[in-house]
Amino acid sequence: MPARFDTYYDNDDLSAQLAELVAAHPTLARRDVLGLSHEGREIELIVLTNTATGPDTDKPALWIDANIHATEVTASMAALYVIHSVLTRYGAGDDAVRRILDTGALYVVPRLNPDGAALALSASPRHVRSSTRRYPYQDKQDGLHAEDVDGNGRILQMRIQDPNGDWKASDHDPRCMIKRAPDEHGGTYYRLLPEGTIHNYDGHLIKLARPEQSLDLNRNFAGGWRPEGQQYGAGDYPGSEPEAQAVLRFFAAHDNIFGALTYHTYSRAILRPFSMKSDDEMDTADKFTYEAIGQRGTDLTGYPNVSVYHHFRYHPKEVISGVFDDWLYSDRGVFAFTVELWDLPTAAGIEEKNKEKRFIEWMRFHPTADDVKIFDWIAANAPDQLHGWTPFEHPQLGPLEIGGANGFLTWRNPPPHLLEAEIAPQAAFALAFADLAPRLAWRALEATALGDDVWRIVAVVDNTGFLATSASQQARKVGTARPVRLELQLGDGATLVGGQPAVEVGHLEGRSSKMAGGWFSNGATDHRGKAEWLVRAPAEATLGVTAHGARAGTLRGEVRLA
Ligand SMILES: [Zn+2]
C-alpha cells in the first residue's frame, strides 16, 4: 500500500511502510535496528545510499531522527516523507538525490521513541512527554492525571463553574474559552482542567500531579547534562536510557556523520545550539556555517533559524541541558539542528509570534484576540477536532462539562489533512543539507617512471564539498574528526623506497571556509591534500591509494604503473 501523508501511522503501520519502501529499493535502502526501547521495541534505522558506489560507512552521512517526544508524531511522518521522497526521486533521475545517494548516505530513525508513540496513537490514548519508564518515582503521585475519562478516544478539557474561575465563555462563540480580565466580576466563570482523574482525591484540593512517566529523553544526553533537581526529566545519569544509549553508540561508531536533523513539534522553527550559552562562545567560523545552513532551511521551509539560547528559552533566566543537538555539536562537532514542525498560532495568522522570534514568550502572554483567532481557525479548518462543552458526570468531581479542542491534532500536530503541506518542504531542506557534505575526489593519481623499476607516485585529493572534512571547527577541537590521511597499498612485488605508507594531510576545507571573506576573494587551495611516495615495482603493476576523510568518508583509488 503506497505511503499516505494525510494520516499518522502507528508503530505497526509505520514499520510496514518502511519495509515496503526498503523492499522496493533493495540497492538504495536497508533496514537496521538501532537498539531496543525501554519496553523492548525495535528502534528502526533506515540506511539510504547507493550500495553500487560503496557502503554507507565509506561516505559522508546526514542523520535524521524523529519522535523522541511521544506525542510529536508529525516528526515521524516527516522522516518517512524524506525516505519516501529520496527513494522515489532517485528512480526519477533527480540530480541532487542521485549525487547524495551515490556519494553519500542518510541515516534515518523515523521513530526514536516507539513506546511513547504507541501510547499517543492508541485507541485510548495517554500522553507522556517521552519515555514510558516510571520516573522519577515508582509510585503514582497524588493529584490530577490526564486521561480520556469519557472514553471518546481523546483527551480534552474539563470545565467546572466556579465564581473564582479564571476563564469564561466568549461572546464570539460559546465554545471558545477566553481569560477573565484581572478586575472583572459578576459573570459566569470556569476553572479549566485537563480531562482526567484525581489520584487520592480528598474532596477539596485538586493539584496537577507530576505524570508517572515524566522522563525526557531529550534531556538525557551528555551535552551539559544536569540532574533532576536542575533539569526536569533528566534521567538518572547522562545516557541512562536505552534509546539515548543506542544513539550515543551509533554516533561513536560512525564518524562519517557530518550533520543531523532532529524532528519535533511545534513552533515552526529551526533551532541550533547552544542551549546553555551565548553565541559568543561558539567558534566564529562554525557560527557562520551554522547560519548559512540554517538560512537554506529558512529559504526552503519559511521557518526562522535561531539559537536556542538567544531565542527559544522556556524561562528567561533558565537554560535546558542534556539536549541531543547540543551534545552532537559540543561533544561530536556535528552540525545539528532541532526542527520544530508545525505551529497552530502562526497557522491561524498570528505572525508576530515567529516574526519577532517570540516563540515561547507568546505562550506566556498574548492578547485574547489571539485566542479567538486560534479558535476560529480550528472551527474553520478542523471542525472535527472541536468539541462543544458536553455535560458529564465525573466519578470524583460530579457534574461538569468536557470539551474544547483536541490538542493532539491541533496544537501538537496539524490536523491530518494539513500534514503533507507542512512536512514536504522539510524534505527539501534535508536534501539541501545532505548536499553540503564534504566529498573527496581524486584530482591526480599519477605514476612517473624514474628508471630501475622505481616510480614516483603522486596522489592529490580534493574536498569538493561545501563543508570541511571535519565538518566543523568544533570537531577538530574535541578531536572527534581525525585529519585526512592518504595511504598507499603496495601489493605483490612492490616495495616502498621513499616516504611513509600513510601520510596525514590535515583537514581539507570546504567552500564554507570562504564565507567569511566577504567581497575580497580567498582562492587558496586549502581544500586540497597531496602525498608522494617512491616505490620499486615492476611496470604494469597496480597500486591502491586510499584517502580517509573523517566526516567525508573514505575514497579508494588505483594507480597503474605505466
Ligand atoms: Zn519535542
XYZ file of C-alpha atoms and ligand atoms in Angstrom:
563
model
C 0.000 0.000 0.000
C 1.623 3.326 -1.007
C 2.580 5.688 1.812
C -0.020 8.294 2.740
C 0.726 11.618 4.307
C -2.750 12.577 5.483
C -2.654 10.282 8.492
C -0.408 9.404 11.453
C 0.918 5.854 11.331
C 1.055 3.766 14.480
C 4.099 1.553 15.046
C 2.835 -1.396 13.010
C 1.747 0.706 10.041
C 4.945 2.739 10.087
C 7.050 -0.448 10.117
C 5.008 -1.857 7.257
C 5.567 1.311 5.207
C 9.297 1.222 5.858
C 9.510 -2.471 4.992
C 7.665 -1.855 1.730
C 9.909 1.057 0.749
C 13.067 -0.918 1.544
C 11.832 -3.991 -0.329
C 11.068 -1.890 -3.406
C 14.566 -0.298 -3.411
C 16.988 -3.041 -2.328
C 20.124 -1.333 -3.696
C 19.286 2.029 -2.134
C 17.750 1.269 1.246
C 18.409 -1.066 4.147
C 16.602 -1.592 7.448
C 18.727 -1.901 10.580
C 17.812 -1.926 14.243
C 19.400 0.946 16.149
C 18.572 -0.629 19.510
C 15.694 -1.650 21.727
C 13.383 0.724 23.549
C 12.605 0.596 27.278
C 9.683 -1.748 26.556
C 11.785 -3.843 24.171
C 10.504 -2.498 20.849
C 12.914 -2.335 17.933
C 14.024 1.187 17.068
C 14.203 1.080 13.286
C 17.010 2.732 11.349
C 16.782 3.136 7.585
C 20.139 3.461 5.803
C 19.882 5.172 2.435
C 22.780 5.008 -0.002
C 23.527 3.561 -3.421
C 25.377 0.363 -2.448
C 26.707 0.028 -6.021
C 29.019 3.000 -5.326
C 30.203 1.767 -1.933
C 28.977 1.132 1.576
C 27.401 3.854 3.723
C 30.362 3.841 6.132
C 32.696 4.999 3.328
C 30.507 8.025 2.631
C 29.621 11.285 4.350
C 26.253 10.950 6.048
C 23.391 13.048 7.349
C 21.455 11.767 10.374
C 17.706 12.329 10.790
C 15.659 11.218 13.800
C 12.127 11.894 14.904
C 9.502 11.452 17.584
C 11.793 11.286 20.645
C 8.895 13.122 22.293
C 5.932 10.805 22.497
C 3.113 12.920 21.067
C 5.142 14.603 18.304
C 4.056 12.140 15.630
C 4.292 14.735 12.849
C 8.033 14.256 13.202
C 7.835 10.546 12.293
C 5.771 11.343 9.241
C 8.309 13.993 8.181
C 11.116 11.423 8.448
C 9.066 8.899 6.468
C 8.446 11.623 3.904
C 12.190 12.172 3.491
C 12.777 8.428 2.960
C 9.876 8.205 0.537
C 10.877 11.240 -1.445
C 14.579 10.269 -1.663
C 13.734 6.792 -2.956
C 11.128 7.895 -5.466
C 13.190 10.823 -6.731
C 16.300 8.671 -7.179
C 14.372 6.457 -9.573
C 13.053 9.514 -11.375
C 16.619 10.655 -12.072
C 16.696 13.668 -9.745
C 20.282 15.046 -9.966
C 20.629 16.161 -6.344
C 19.217 12.912 -4.956
C 21.497 10.865 -7.204
C 24.519 12.881 -6.071
C 23.527 12.436 -2.421
C 22.980 8.656 -2.553
C 25.843 7.934 -4.979
C 28.425 9.854 -2.941
C 26.769 9.998 0.481
C 24.330 8.368 2.855
C 21.380 9.165 5.084
C 20.673 7.501 8.419
C 17.003 7.963 9.245
C 15.317 6.921 12.508
C 11.653 7.748 11.957
C 10.564 6.834 15.484
C 13.206 7.014 18.173
C 10.662 6.502 20.942
C 8.203 3.831 19.773
C 6.918 3.208 23.320
C 5.732 6.781 23.767
C 4.235 6.927 20.264
C 2.336 3.691 20.920
C 0.581 5.346 23.877
C -0.129 8.572 21.978
C -1.633 6.730 18.998
C -3.591 4.110 20.940
C -7.391 3.951 20.766
C -7.499 5.103 24.377
C -4.525 7.447 24.270
C -2.225 8.621 27.014
C 0.158 11.499 26.533
C 3.570 11.176 28.128
C 6.467 13.515 27.485
C 8.897 10.930 26.212
C 9.997 7.568 27.680
C 7.336 5.334 29.249
C 9.618 4.328 32.111
C 8.251 5.369 35.509
C 10.278 8.372 36.551
C 11.310 9.941 38.849
C 9.199 7.915 41.285
C 7.848 4.391 41.103
C 4.513 5.300 42.718
C 1.725 7.361 41.242
C 1.653 10.901 42.641
C -1.440 12.352 44.296
C -3.388 14.757 42.126
C -4.897 15.036 38.658
C -3.592 12.729 35.920
C -4.705 13.445 32.359
C -6.621 10.649 30.647
C -9.608 10.010 28.428
C -12.319 9.838 31.116
C -15.412 9.837 28.894
C -13.978 7.213 26.543
C -14.258 9.132 23.261
C -10.626 8.419 22.361
C -9.459 11.974 23.009
C -8.000 13.812 25.974
C -9.826 17.150 26.069
C -10.540 19.635 28.861
C -12.933 19.698 31.807
C -14.636 22.910 32.830
C -16.219 23.456 36.190
C -18.323 26.515 37.002
C -16.629 28.414 39.796
C -17.017 32.083 40.888
C -13.232 32.105 41.348
C -12.541 30.644 37.909
C -10.132 32.443 35.590
C -11.882 31.567 32.330
C -15.200 32.499 30.728
C -17.070 31.625 27.558
C -16.560 34.122 24.754
C -19.486 36.154 23.357
C -17.961 35.358 19.996
C -18.755 31.645 20.335
C -19.850 29.848 23.498
C -17.396 27.018 22.785
C -14.466 29.422 22.821
C -12.969 29.990 26.269
C -11.131 33.239 26.976
C -9.344 34.640 30.022
C -11.256 36.623 32.637
C -9.902 40.169 32.955
C -7.997 40.875 36.194
C -10.624 43.337 37.528
C -13.674 41.581 36.119
C -16.600 40.457 38.344
C -20.218 39.359 38.091
C -20.068 36.931 35.198
C -20.105 33.145 34.855
C -16.584 31.854 35.345
C -14.957 28.482 34.996
C -11.990 26.521 36.199
C -10.345 24.617 33.319
C -8.541 21.349 33.932
C -7.138 18.639 31.701
C -9.567 15.762 31.241
C -8.549 13.197 33.818
C -8.959 11.639 37.240
C -7.516 12.567 40.607
C -5.354 10.097 42.460
C -6.247 10.081 46.192
C -8.813 12.882 45.920
C -9.801 14.288 49.329
C -12.932 16.021 48.066
C -11.453 19.527 48.186
C -7.972 20.019 46.833
C -7.106 19.469 43.181
C -3.478 19.634 42.282
C -1.915 18.749 38.967
C 0.144 15.641 39.614
C 3.542 15.137 38.164
C 2.940 12.498 35.486
C 4.041 8.969 36.340
C 6.260 8.964 33.267
C 7.954 12.332 33.119
C 11.360 11.388 31.838
C 12.515 13.458 28.867
C 14.880 11.553 26.585
C 15.908 14.873 25.055
C 17.357 15.936 28.422
C 19.225 12.641 28.894
C 22.145 13.301 26.537
C 25.611 14.180 27.684
C 25.542 17.778 26.389
C 25.946 19.634 29.674
C 23.762 17.051 31.452
C 22.447 18.122 34.875
C 20.492 16.024 37.403
C 16.759 16.113 38.054
C 16.875 18.927 40.613
C 18.356 21.241 37.967
C 16.793 19.756 34.837
C 13.270 18.349 34.885
C 13.133 14.924 33.226
C 16.925 14.465 33.040
C 17.026 10.748 33.867
C 19.424 9.048 36.262
C 22.711 9.909 34.548
C 23.787 11.010 31.045
C 22.665 8.359 28.574
C 20.905 6.293 31.254
C 18.035 5.409 28.904
C 18.272 2.692 26.239
C 17.005 4.981 23.470
C 19.693 7.576 24.217
C 22.353 4.872 24.598
C 21.537 3.447 21.187
C 22.048 6.870 19.624
C 25.258 7.590 21.558
C 26.758 4.257 20.488
C 25.778 4.754 16.862
C 27.487 8.142 16.669
C 30.620 6.820 18.367
C 30.809 4.136 15.652
C 30.046 6.496 12.732
C 32.468 9.383 12.424
C 31.215 9.829 8.849
C 28.166 11.743 10.121
C 28.644 15.449 9.466
C 25.166 16.804 10.129
C 21.909 15.993 11.856
C 18.270 16.993 11.864
C 16.119 16.016 14.805
C 12.404 16.455 14.141
C 9.993 17.691 16.823
C 6.827 19.723 17.109
C 5.905 22.601 17.474
C 6.785 26.253 16.746
C 7.843 26.287 13.102
C 11.462 26.941 13.948
C 14.886 25.621 13.002
C 16.840 25.594 16.257
C 20.549 25.206 16.752
C 22.948 25.052 19.707
C 23.864 26.305 22.094
C 21.069 25.783 24.581
C 23.149 26.714 27.592
C 25.409 29.513 26.429
C 25.680 32.501 24.173
C 26.831 32.510 20.547
C 29.886 34.461 21.760
C 31.253 31.147 22.988
C 30.829 29.386 19.652
C 33.727 29.180 17.186
C 33.082 32.077 14.811
C 33.637 30.088 11.611
C 31.192 27.445 12.890
C 28.638 30.123 13.692
C 28.846 31.453 10.124
C 28.459 27.922 8.774
C 25.557 27.187 11.113
C 23.841 30.366 9.936
C 24.446 29.519 6.277
C 22.900 26.054 6.655
C 20.050 27.423 8.769
C 19.367 30.089 6.166
C 18.973 27.396 3.480
C 16.403 25.866 5.811
C 14.600 29.179 6.178
C 14.632 29.722 2.396
C 13.143 26.278 1.750
C 10.666 25.966 4.645
C 9.852 29.518 5.767
C 10.834 28.562 9.329
C 13.124 31.091 11.079
C 16.518 29.695 12.167
C 17.711 30.692 15.614
C 19.935 29.738 18.521
C 18.053 28.136 21.418
C 19.894 30.227 23.985
C 19.064 33.528 22.305
C 15.541 32.893 21.028
C 13.962 29.715 22.390
C 14.108 29.683 26.144
C 11.241 28.371 28.212
C 12.159 30.713 31.016
C 14.153 33.944 30.624
C 16.514 33.008 33.450
C 16.872 29.306 32.847
C 18.529 27.100 30.257
C 17.957 23.468 29.304
C 20.605 20.757 29.405
C 21.134 17.209 28.156
C 19.687 18.079 24.750
C 20.614 15.892 21.783
C 21.665 18.611 19.330
C 23.779 20.330 21.984
C 25.635 17.084 22.612
C 26.077 16.496 18.886
C 27.666 19.858 18.271
C 29.516 20.391 21.539
C 30.915 16.903 22.046
C 30.967 15.480 18.497
C 31.333 18.588 16.318
C 28.340 17.575 14.189
C 26.227 20.414 12.767
C 22.890 19.510 14.330
C 19.526 21.254 14.207
C 16.284 20.658 16.062
C 13.394 21.316 13.700
C 10.133 22.244 15.424
C 7.446 21.354 12.901
C 4.012 22.958 12.668
C 2.599 25.842 14.686
C -1.079 26.429 15.338
C -0.818 30.146 16.239
C 1.097 31.039 13.075
C -1.200 28.796 11.008
C -4.040 30.856 12.494
C -2.386 34.050 11.234
C -0.600 35.259 14.383
C 2.545 36.249 12.556
C 4.252 38.379 15.165
C 4.916 35.260 17.222
C 7.566 33.980 14.843
C 8.477 37.214 13.078
C 9.628 38.720 16.338
C 11.044 35.324 17.354
C 8.753 35.336 20.371
C 8.233 31.575 20.153
C 7.941 30.996 23.882
C 7.112 34.484 25.144
C 3.890 34.368 23.184
C 2.831 31.243 25.078
C 3.220 33.106 28.350
C 1.313 36.181 27.315
C -0.772 37.218 24.334
C -3.957 39.204 23.716
C -7.362 37.498 23.984
C -7.886 38.335 20.319
C -5.206 35.733 19.525
C -7.166 33.012 21.370
C -10.238 33.893 19.347
C -8.216 33.754 16.127
C -6.991 30.285 17.023
C -10.500 29.134 17.908
C -11.857 30.425 14.601
C -9.072 28.701 12.711
C -9.838 25.350 14.339
C -13.585 25.821 13.774
C -12.976 26.529 10.084
C -10.122 24.104 9.336
C -10.511 21.237 11.770
C -14.129 21.286 12.998
C -13.958 17.590 13.872
C -11.244 18.404 16.426
C -13.506 20.875 18.226
C -15.892 19.581 20.871
C -18.743 21.602 22.314
C -18.980 21.592 26.122
C -20.885 18.415 26.962
C -22.281 17.629 30.424
C -20.525 14.715 32.091
C -20.951 13.086 35.470
C -17.374 12.842 36.702
C -16.809 9.950 39.140
C -14.961 12.243 41.550
C -15.903 15.821 40.738
C -19.600 15.298 39.991
C -21.374 17.179 37.210
C -19.057 19.128 34.916
C -18.512 19.588 31.173
C -15.938 18.079 28.835
C -14.991 19.799 25.602
C -12.551 22.122 23.875
C -10.111 21.383 21.080
C -8.286 18.084 20.713
C -4.789 19.383 21.367
C -3.139 16.278 19.929
C -4.361 17.097 16.406
C -4.368 20.897 16.619
C -1.589 22.139 18.904
C 0.824 19.192 18.965
C 0.302 18.068 15.377
C -1.504 19.514 12.387
C -4.938 18.146 11.541
C -4.156 15.176 9.254
C -5.284 16.839 6.012
C -2.661 19.583 6.524
C 0.202 17.215 7.385
C 1.726 16.829 3.929
C 1.842 20.563 3.223
C 3.721 21.049 6.498
C 6.319 18.308 6.070
C 7.017 18.362 2.318
C 9.289 21.446 2.475
C 11.319 19.706 5.200
C 12.444 17.062 2.730
C 13.792 19.859 0.525
C 15.808 21.215 3.452
C 17.052 17.740 4.425
C 18.281 17.139 0.866
C 19.888 20.572 0.603
C 21.686 19.884 3.892
C 22.774 16.403 2.741
C 24.144 18.025 -0.411
C 26.520 20.189 1.702
C 28.560 17.122 2.652
C 32.334 17.163 2.463
C 33.210 14.980 -0.530
C 36.558 13.554 -1.534
C 37.582 13.305 -5.194
C 40.913 12.495 -6.791
C 42.491 15.418 -8.568
C 45.520 13.349 -9.547
C 46.740 9.788 -9.142
C 49.953 9.630 -11.137
C 52.942 7.340 -11.535
C 56.187 8.587 -13.118
C 58.925 6.110 -14.112
C 62.305 7.090 -12.635
C 64.221 4.066 -14.038
C 65.362 0.839 -12.380
C 61.712 -0.106 -11.652
C 61.441 2.930 -9.332
C 58.317 5.082 -9.621
C 57.219 8.362 -8.135
C 53.576 8.141 -7.070
C 51.679 11.393 -6.569
C 48.189 11.435 -5.058
C 46.218 14.662 -4.830
C 42.777 14.681 -3.285
C 40.205 17.499 -3.297
C 37.353 18.161 -0.940
C 34.684 19.146 -3.466
C 32.001 19.650 -0.816
C 30.705 22.730 0.962
C 31.693 21.577 4.447
C 35.251 20.836 5.600
C 36.326 17.222 6.030
C 35.991 17.772 9.779
C 32.554 19.371 9.146
C 33.074 21.872 11.995
C 35.971 23.531 13.772
C 34.452 22.124 16.948
C 35.135 18.571 15.714
C 38.835 19.474 15.466
C 38.814 20.971 18.968
C 37.157 17.966 20.578
C 39.133 15.505 18.477
C 36.229 13.545 17.027
C 37.299 14.014 13.401
C 40.703 12.656 12.524
C 42.729 14.626 9.929
C 42.677 13.293 6.357
C 45.201 10.534 5.600
C 46.435 9.299 2.254
C 47.520 5.687 2.355
C 49.387 3.590 -0.201
C 48.678 -0.149 -0.614
C 51.634 -1.835 -2.292
C 50.536 -5.336 -3.285
C 52.735 -8.178 -4.522
C 56.276 -7.412 -5.649
C 56.232 -3.735 -4.708
C 58.329 -2.070 -2.018
C 58.280 1.417 -0.600
C 61.641 3.125 -1.044
C 60.700 6.697 -0.106
C 58.004 8.124 2.145
C 55.700 6.690 4.809
C 52.835 4.346 3.872
C 50.270 6.730 5.403
C 50.586 10.490 5.074
C 48.466 12.852 7.138
C 47.492 15.920 5.106
C 45.352 17.717 7.690
C 41.733 18.722 7.391
C 40.638 19.850 3.958
C 38.478 22.943 3.957
C 35.224 23.189 2.070
C 33.649 26.209 0.426
C 32.200 27.052 3.837
C 35.640 28.408 4.795
C 35.363 31.094 2.109
C 32.221 32.705 3.510
C 33.973 34.948 5.999
C 35.993 36.563 3.183
C 33.296 38.959 2.047
C 33.988 40.634 -1.292
C 37.738 40.036 -1.275
C 38.394 36.575 -2.507
C 40.419 33.860 -0.874
C 41.103 31.326 -3.590
C 43.817 29.398 -1.762
C 43.648 25.648 -2.328
C 43.027 24.792 1.306
C 40.581 22.133 0.096
C 43.426 20.042 -1.377
C 45.844 17.498 0.062
C 48.861 15.865 -1.567
C 51.176 12.911 -0.869
C 54.190 11.481 -2.702
C 55.889 8.122 -2.488
C 58.813 6.377 -4.171
C 58.073 2.751 -4.989
C 60.078 -0.054 -6.530
C 57.782 -2.290 -8.535
C 57.580 -3.924 -11.958
C 55.828 -1.993 -14.730
C 52.148 -2.771 -15.247
C 51.647 -3.371 -11.512
C 48.644 -1.705 -9.888
C 48.853 0.041 -6.513
C 45.988 1.058 -4.297
C 45.649 4.520 -2.782
C 43.079 5.372 -0.123
C 42.031 8.708 1.327
C 40.379 8.561 4.739
C 38.469 11.763 5.206
C 36.768 11.652 8.636
C 33.337 13.213 8.006
C 33.989 12.887 4.259
C 34.225 9.101 4.374
C 36.788 7.009 2.532
C 37.831 7.314 -1.099
C 39.543 4.400 -2.827
C 41.664 4.661 -5.972
C 44.258 2.822 -8.053
C 47.455 3.789 -9.878
C 48.719 1.724 -12.753
C 52.480 1.815 -13.214
C 52.670 2.640 -16.895
Zn 9.881 17.768 21.116
